[in-house]
XYZ file of C-alpha atoms in Angstrom:
124
model
C 127.348 111.943 109.657
C 129.559 113.285 106.566
C 130.070 111.791 103.286
C 131.363 108.332 103.016
C 134.540 107.083 101.905
C 134.597 104.726 98.842
C 135.657 102.277 101.293
C 132.836 102.775 103.337
C 130.456 102.334 100.316
C 132.353 99.319 99.001
C 131.883 97.431 102.165
C 128.274 98.558 102.762
C 127.417 97.300 99.090
C 129.202 93.849 100.168
C 127.270 93.522 103.392
C 124.012 94.852 101.798
C 124.090 92.141 98.858
C 125.044 89.404 101.252
C 122.148 90.165 103.547
C 119.966 90.532 100.735
C 120.589 87.104 99.810
C 120.510 85.704 103.483
C 116.908 87.656 104.106
C 115.632 86.338 100.837
C 116.418 82.620 101.613
C 116.150 82.801 105.385
C 113.876 85.584 105.953
C 110.269 83.437 106.266
C 111.781 82.220 109.545
C 112.597 85.422 110.999
C 109.478 87.468 109.640
C 107.015 84.873 108.466
C 104.934 86.131 105.323
C 106.614 89.143 104.911
C 108.917 90.381 101.940
C 112.104 91.768 103.303
C 114.192 94.301 101.612
C 117.629 95.546 102.468
C 117.121 99.166 101.472
C 120.345 100.663 102.509
C 123.304 100.186 104.518
C 125.512 102.672 106.431
C 129.114 101.713 107.588
C 130.990 103.767 110.117
C 134.377 105.216 109.013
C 136.137 102.196 111.513
C 133.806 99.687 109.964
C 132.913 98.201 112.892
C 128.925 99.246 112.958
C 126.800 98.580 110.047
C 123.534 100.249 110.443
C 120.776 98.243 108.130
C 117.871 99.539 106.791
C 114.967 97.113 106.432
C 111.656 97.355 104.151
C 108.844 95.272 104.600
C 106.189 94.282 102.172
C 103.192 92.181 102.480
C 102.797 92.706 106.521
C 101.246 94.917 108.681
C 103.412 93.784 111.674
C 106.559 95.661 110.435
C 107.684 96.916 114.026
C 107.217 93.206 115.784
C 109.048 91.875 112.636
C 111.913 94.375 113.031
C 111.890 93.561 116.418
C 111.859 89.653 116.320
C 115.114 90.490 113.950
C 116.460 92.187 116.221
C 116.614 89.532 118.770
C 118.251 87.304 115.909
C 120.880 89.866 115.485
C 123.972 87.447 116.524
C 122.473 84.630 114.520
C 122.575 86.888 111.404
C 125.878 88.202 112.372
C 127.237 85.145 112.370
C 126.035 83.862 108.959
C 127.120 87.109 107.541
C 130.705 86.612 108.877
C 130.600 82.993 107.237
C 130.014 84.871 103.777
C 132.342 87.832 104.458
C 135.236 86.046 105.804
C 137.606 86.432 102.699
C 136.492 90.491 102.122
C 136.974 91.620 105.838
C 139.068 91.762 108.771
C 136.226 91.838 111.487
C 132.374 91.669 111.073
C 130.669 94.433 111.798
C 128.310 94.888 114.565
C 125.009 95.106 113.176
C 122.079 97.509 114.228
C 118.608 97.034 112.533
C 116.322 99.707 111.563
C 112.809 100.034 110.108
C 113.215 101.894 106.516
C 109.469 103.560 106.350
C 110.155 105.455 103.289
C 107.363 103.449 101.468
C 104.825 104.377 103.966
C 105.856 107.843 103.790
C 105.220 108.062 100.073
C 101.832 106.518 100.582
C 101.392 108.681 103.210
C 101.828 111.997 101.246
C 100.202 110.539 98.139
C 97.196 110.303 99.951
C 97.641 113.832 101.069
C 98.290 115.269 97.759
C 95.067 113.126 96.394
C 92.894 114.947 99.080
C 94.241 118.193 98.231
C 93.492 117.563 94.380
C 90.092 116.948 95.546
C 89.415 119.886 97.342
C 87.630 122.681 95.196
C 89.634 125.200 93.840
C 89.422 128.635 95.199
C 88.472 131.583 92.399
C 91.508 133.905 92.465
C 90.395 137.599 93.003
């Protein structure tokens, strides 16, 4: 996928903000105990599909939580439609993905920590 148009970026921003508010208010019923963050939203050029990346904090069951949220996609889309009805002609289909950037960063930090603990070899 190439660069996004201003229109796509603006629409993605609207969706991200509204979904973030929804997850803040109702996320506990969709993923109990987890703190859900909408990290990124990417919209197709025709604005018909929104790919939503979610990050989960305070949970060890992120994969199960994202699967549960995927089962609630129609409910979430309906609620989103009520929020953006004055700003969009259509409510895009929602696709939810797990944003594992935090886990990747933690993993890389551990690797660098291990490397820094290893004794240095003298240069010849």
